[in-house]
mmCIF file of C-alpha atoms in Angstrom:
data_model
loop_
_atom_site.group_PDB
_atom_site.id
_atom_site.type_symbol
_atom_site.label_atom_id
_atom_site.label_comp_id
_atom_site.label_asym_id
_atom_site.label_seq_id
_atom_site.Cartn_x
_atom_site.Cartn_y
_atom_site.Cartn_z
ATOM 1 C CA MET A 1 71.301 87.080 -25.741
ATOM 2 C CA THR A 2 70.395 86.398 -29.380
ATOM 3 C CA THR A 3 67.040 87.109 -30.997
ATOM 4 C CA LYS A 4 66.522 83.365 -31.371
ATOM 5 C CA GLU A 5 67.015 82.852 -27.626
ATOM 6 C CA THR A 6 64.722 85.779 -26.776
ATOM 7 C CA ASN A 7 61.915 84.509 -29.012
ATOM 8 C CA ARG A 8 62.211 80.816 -28.236
ATOM 9 C CA PRO A 9 59.564 78.729 -26.470
ATOM 10 C CA TYR A 10 60.329 77.984 -22.830
ATOM 11 C CA ILE A 11 58.562 75.035 -21.240
ATOM 12 C CA VAL A 12 58.281 74.436 -17.497
ATOM 13 C CA VAL A 13 56.703 71.557 -15.616
ATOM 14 C CA ASP A 14 55.415 71.957 -12.064
ATOM 15 C CA ILE A 15 52.899 70.609 -9.573
ATOM 16 C CA VAL A 16 49.878 72.709 -8.616
ATOM 17 C CA ASP A 17 46.822 72.707 -6.385
ATOM 18 C CA MET A 18 43.942 73.676 -8.678
ATOM 19 C CA GLY A 19 41.395 73.943 -5.851
ATOM 20 C CA TYR A 20 39.157 71.517 -3.976
ATOM 21 C CA SER A 21 42.294 69.590 -2.936
ATOM 22 C CA ARG A 22 42.935 68.454 -6.510
ATOM 23 C CA VAL A 23 46.609 68.211 -7.505
ATOM 24 C CA PHE A 24 47.763 68.471 -11.103
ATOM 25 C CA ILE A 25 51.037 68.235 -12.944
ATOM 26 C CA ARG A 26 51.134 71.233 -15.248
ATOM 27 C CA CYS A 27 53.177 71.906 -18.366
ATOM 28 C CA ARG A 28 53.332 75.575 -19.495
ATOM 29 C CA ASN A 29 54.931 77.502 -22.325
ATOM 30 C CA LEU A 30 56.349 80.691 -20.797
ATOM 31 C CA GLY A 31 58.188 81.589 -23.991
ATOM 32 C CA HIS A 32 57.355 83.833 -26.930
ATOM 33 C CA SER A 33 56.867 81.232 -29.665
ATOM 34 C CA ILE A 34 55.063 77.955 -30.214
ATOM 35 C CA ALA A 35 56.534 74.807 -28.663
ATOM 36 C CA THR A 36 56.166 71.648 -30.737
ATOM 37 C CA ASN A 37 56.836 67.963 -30.224
ATOM 38 C CA ILE A 38 56.712 68.323 -26.420
ATOM 39 C CA LYS A 39 57.467 65.056 -24.668
ATOM 40 C CA ILE A 40 57.525 64.542 -20.892
ATOM 41 C CA THR A 41 59.099 61.509 -19.220
ATOM 42 C CA LEU A 42 58.682 61.014 -15.467
ATOM 43 C CA ASP A 43 60.886 58.787 -13.308
ATOM 44 C CA ASN A 44 59.565 55.213 -13.165
ATOM 45 C CA THR A 45 61.372 54.553 -9.855
ATOM 46 C CA PHE A 46 59.141 57.160 -8.200
ATOM 47 C CA ILE A 47 56.023 55.882 -9.964
ATOM 48 C CA GLU A 48 56.629 52.342 -8.676
ATOM 49 C CA GLN A 49 56.368 53.588 -5.057
ATOM 50 C CA ILE A 50 52.777 54.781 -5.583
ATOM 51 C CA LYS A 51 50.244 52.425 -3.957
ATOM 52 C CA ILE A 52 46.945 53.856 -5.288
ATOM 53 C CA ALA A 53 46.381 52.309 -8.725
ATOM 54 C CA LYS A 54 44.462 55.307 -10.104
ATOM 55 C CA VAL A 55 47.234 57.708 -9.038
ATOM 56 C CA LYS A 56 49.874 55.461 -10.600
ATOM 57 C CA GLU A 57 47.825 55.295 -13.820
ATOM 58 C CA SER A 58 47.434 59.085 -13.826
ATOM 59 C CA ILE A 59 51.181 59.666 -13.566
ATOM 60 C CA GLU A 60 51.980 56.936 -16.095
ATOM 61 C CA SER A 61 49.519 58.540 -18.521
ATOM 62 C CA ILE A 62 51.797 61.586 -18.665
ATOM 63 C CA ASN A 63 54.639 59.378 -19.918
ATOM 64 C CA ASN A 64 52.239 57.872 -22.465
ATOM 65 C CA THR A 65 50.970 61.229 -23.752
ATOM 66 C CA ALA A 66 51.690 61.673 -27.454
ATOM 67 C CA PRO A 67 53.992 64.590 -28.243
ATOM 68 C CA PHE A 68 51.936 67.794 -28.168
ATOM 69 C CA VAL A 69 52.060 71.503 -28.999
ATOM 70 C CA LEU A 70 51.679 74.574 -26.772
ATOM 71 C CA GLU A 71 51.151 78.147 -27.927
ATOM 72 C CA PRO A 72 52.834 80.928 -25.921
ATOM 73 C CA SER A 73 51.070 81.150 -22.513
ATOM 74 C CA GLY A 74 49.445 77.768 -23.228
ATOM 75 C CA GLU A 75 49.290 74.965 -20.699
ATOM 76 C CA LYS A 76 48.381 71.303 -20.421
ATOM 77 C CA VAL A 77 47.432 69.695 -17.093
ATOM 78 C CA TRP A 78 46.967 66.190 -15.761
ATOM 79 C CA GLU A 79 45.046 65.511 -12.542
ATOM 80 C CA VAL A 80 47.214 63.205 -10.455
ATOM 81 C CA PHE A 81 45.757 62.945 -6.937
ATOM 82 C CA LEU A 82 43.715 64.412 -4.097
ATOM 83 C CA ILE A 83 44.968 65.954 -0.849
ATOM 84 C CA PRO A 84 43.141 64.561 2.233
ATOM 85 C CA ARG A 85 42.045 67.921 3.654
ATOM 86 C CA LYS A 86 39.118 68.860 5.870
ATOM 87 C CA GLN A 87 37.589 70.548 2.813
ATOM 88 C CA LEU A 88 37.050 67.115 1.253
ATOM 89 C CA ASP A 89 35.553 65.777 4.499
ATOM 90 C CA PHE A 90 33.120 68.656 4.530
ATOM 91 C CA PHE A 91 32.301 68.562 0.835
ATOM 92 C CA HIS A 92 31.512 64.851 0.832
ATOM 93 C CA HIS A 93 29.838 64.894 4.285
ATOM 94 C CA VAL A 94 32.189 62.211 5.556
ATOM 95 C CA HIS A 95 34.375 62.187 8.643
ATOM 96 C CA GLY A 96 37.101 60.148 10.243
ATOM 97 C CA GLU A 97 39.483 57.579 8.859
ATOM 98 C CA ASN A 98 36.697 55.684 7.087
ATOM 99 C CA ALA A 99 36.116 58.665 4.816
ATOM 100 C CA LYS A 100 36.344 57.811 1.134
ATOM 101 C CA TYR A 101 36.920 60.316 -1.631
ATOM 102 C CA PRO A 102 36.002 59.828 -5.286
ATOM 103 C CA PHE A 103 38.853 59.900 -7.773
ATOM 104 C CA LYS A 104 38.481 58.890 -11.413
ATOM 105 C CA GLY A 105 35.578 56.503 -10.771
ATOM 106 C CA GLU A 106 36.839 54.918 -7.549
ATOM 107 C CA TYR A 107 36.339 55.711 -3.854
ATOM 108 C CA ILE A 108 39.617 55.719 -1.967
ATOM 109 C CA LEU A 109 40.093 55.746 1.822
ATOM 110 C CA LYS A 110 41.377 58.871 3.537
ATOM 111 C CA LYS A 111 44.242 56.823 5.064
ATOM 112 C CA ASP A 112 45.380 55.765 1.575
ATOM 113 C CA TRP A 113 45.339 59.417 0.454
ATOM 114 C CA LYS A 114 47.458 60.357 3.494
ATOM 115 C CA ASP A 115 49.940 57.579 2.682
ATOM 116 C CA ASN A 116 50.029 58.761 -0.934
ATOM 117 C CA GLU A 117 50.661 62.347 0.126
ATOM 118 C CA ASN A 118 53.535 61.173 2.364
ATOM 119 C CA ILE A 119 55.182 59.446 -0.628
ATOM 120 C CA PHE A 120 55.013 62.717 -2.557
ATOM 121 C CA LYS A 121 56.314 64.707 0.430
ATOM 122 C CA ALA A 122 59.273 62.363 0.938
ATOM 123 C CA ASN A 123 60.396 62.137 -2.696
ATOM 124 C CA VAL A 124 61.122 64.363 -5.658
ATOM 125 C CA LEU A 125 59.736 63.287 -9.025
ATOM 126 C CA GLU A 126 62.386 63.616 -11.724
ATOM 127 C CA CYS A 127 61.078 64.897 -15.051
ATOM 128 C CA ASN A 128 62.832 64.904 -18.433
ATOM 129 C CA LEU A 129 61.410 67.196 -21.083
ATOM 130 C CA SER A 130 62.149 67.671 -24.756
ATOM 131 C CA TYR A 131 60.568 70.023 -27.295
ATOM 132 C CA ASN A 132 61.087 71.533 -30.738
ATOM 133 C CA GLY A 133 63.682 68.829 -31.399
ATOM 134 C CA GLU A 134 66.418 71.003 -29.892
ATOM 135 C CA TYR A 135 65.544 71.790 -26.285
ATOM 136 C CA PHE A 136 66.076 69.368 -23.425
ATOM 137 C CA GLU A 137 65.280 70.229 -19.810
ATOM 138 C CA ASN A 138 65.322 68.393 -16.500
ATOM 139 C CA PHE A 139 62.930 69.359 -13.708
ATOM 140 C CA GLU A 140 62.420 68.211 -10.154
ATOM 141 C CA ILE A 141 58.721 68.102 -9.325
ATOM 142 C CA ASP A 142 58.687 68.650 -5.581
ATOM 143 C CA TYR A 143 55.321 68.361 -3.824
ATOM 144 C CA ASN A 144 56.766 70.383 -0.928
ATOM 145 C CA ASN A 145 56.834 73.320 -3.361
ATOM 146 C CA LEU A 146 53.227 72.847 -4.467
ATOM 147 C CA LEU A 147 52.086 75.932 -6.359
ATOM 148 C CA ASP A 148 48.709 77.615 -6.194
ATOM 149 C CA GLY A 149 47.226 77.171 -9.662
ATOM 150 C CA ILE A 150 44.014 79.072 -9.006
ATOM 151 C CA SER A 151 43.339 82.451 -10.598
ATOM 152 C CA ALA A 152 41.869 85.246 -8.462
ATOM 153 C CA ASP A 153 38.406 84.939 -10.070
ATOM 154 C CA LYS A 154 38.425 81.151 -9.674
ATOM 155 C CA ARG A 155 39.456 81.534 -6.017
ATOM 156 C CA LEU A 156 36.521 83.901 -5.432
ATOM 157 C CA SER A 157 34.191 81.442 -7.147
ATOM 158 C CA ASN A 158 35.559 78.589 -4.983
ATOM 159 C CA ASP A 159 35.126 80.674 -1.818
ATOM 160 C CA LEU A 160 31.517 81.489 -2.708
ATOM 161 C CA PHE A 161 30.865 77.821 -3.442
ATOM 162 C CA SER A 162 32.368 76.823 -0.072
ATOM 163 C CA ILE A 163 30.174 79.377 1.706
ATOM 164 C CA THR A 164 27.103 78.037 -0.120
ATOM 165 C CA MET A 165 28.047 74.468 0.865
ATOM 166 C CA GLY A 166 28.527 75.603 4.488
ATOM 167 C CA ILE A 167 25.121 77.261 4.573
ATOM 168 C CA SER A 168 23.552 74.158 3.025
ATOM 169 C CA HIS A 169 25.217 71.976 5.679
ATOM 170 C CA ILE A 170 23.940 74.253 8.462
ATOM 171 C CA GLN A 171 20.455 74.163 6.913
ATOM 172 C CA ASP A 172 20.550 70.341 6.917
ATOM 173 C CA LYS A 173 21.473 70.380 10.618
ATOM 174 C CA LEU A 174 18.715 72.889 11.414
ATOM 175 C CA ASP A 175 16.179 70.781 9.505
ATOM 176 C CA GLY A 176 17.197 67.787 11.637
ATOM 177 C CA ILE A 177 16.764 69.782 14.845
ATOM 178 C CA LYS A 178 13.405 71.116 13.620
ATOM 179 C CA THR A 179 12.228 67.580 12.833
ATOM 180 C CA ALA A 180 13.334 66.363 16.259
ATOM 181 C CA ILE A 181 11.532 69.249 17.999
ATOM 182 C CA ASN A 182 8.381 68.630 15.956
ATOM 183 C CA GLY A 183 8.543 64.963 16.924
ATOM 184 C CA LEU A 184 8.787 65.899 20.613
ATOM 185 C CA ASP A 185 5.851 68.306 20.239
ATOM 186 C CA GLN A 186 3.777 65.557 18.614
ATOM 187 C CA ASP A 187 4.674 63.139 21.455
ATOM 188 C CA LYS A 188 3.614 65.714 24.081
ATOM 189 C CA LYS A 189 0.372 66.387 22.231
ATOM 190 C CA THR A 190 -0.384 62.657 21.982
ATOM 191 C CA HIS A 191 0.232 62.168 25.716
ATOM 192 C CA ARG A 192 -2.103 65.090 26.607
ATOM 193 C CA ASP A 193 -4.952 63.720 24.482
#
């Protein structure tokens, strides 16, 4: 291997869960030198299958991103969709198929998120990449190989936040029970008087 090859930039594109059921397409420079004029082109045939307008716009925005630069160990991410997990139900205090989750200014039904996820599970998104005017790569972005994009400290922070949300939810339930009991006590007191 030549010195040039050893010291070159090396760009990879993948799909990651960055926590709270938020999925991103991530571009990283794993090489030892700066990567310039990075351009990503995603397969339009795949994009056309997407039914949620905001998801389609998010993916198309990657194709429309101006060529950019990444330092070694640098990364650029684009949020592309949400995963309809119980965590979202809990976080937004919504349940069932009528649950709606906020995404880029719109509220989208849980069923639509499930349908969207099925499109990503059933297909591989083809990605063409060019950088530094001399490197050309092809990647398959496969949702079935979704990576965990959360650092250990971020995961701990997310876990603590989830615990806090759980305690808050329990407190809300206890407050409701307390109010109901107080109402019954007031009714009994009124009937005795």
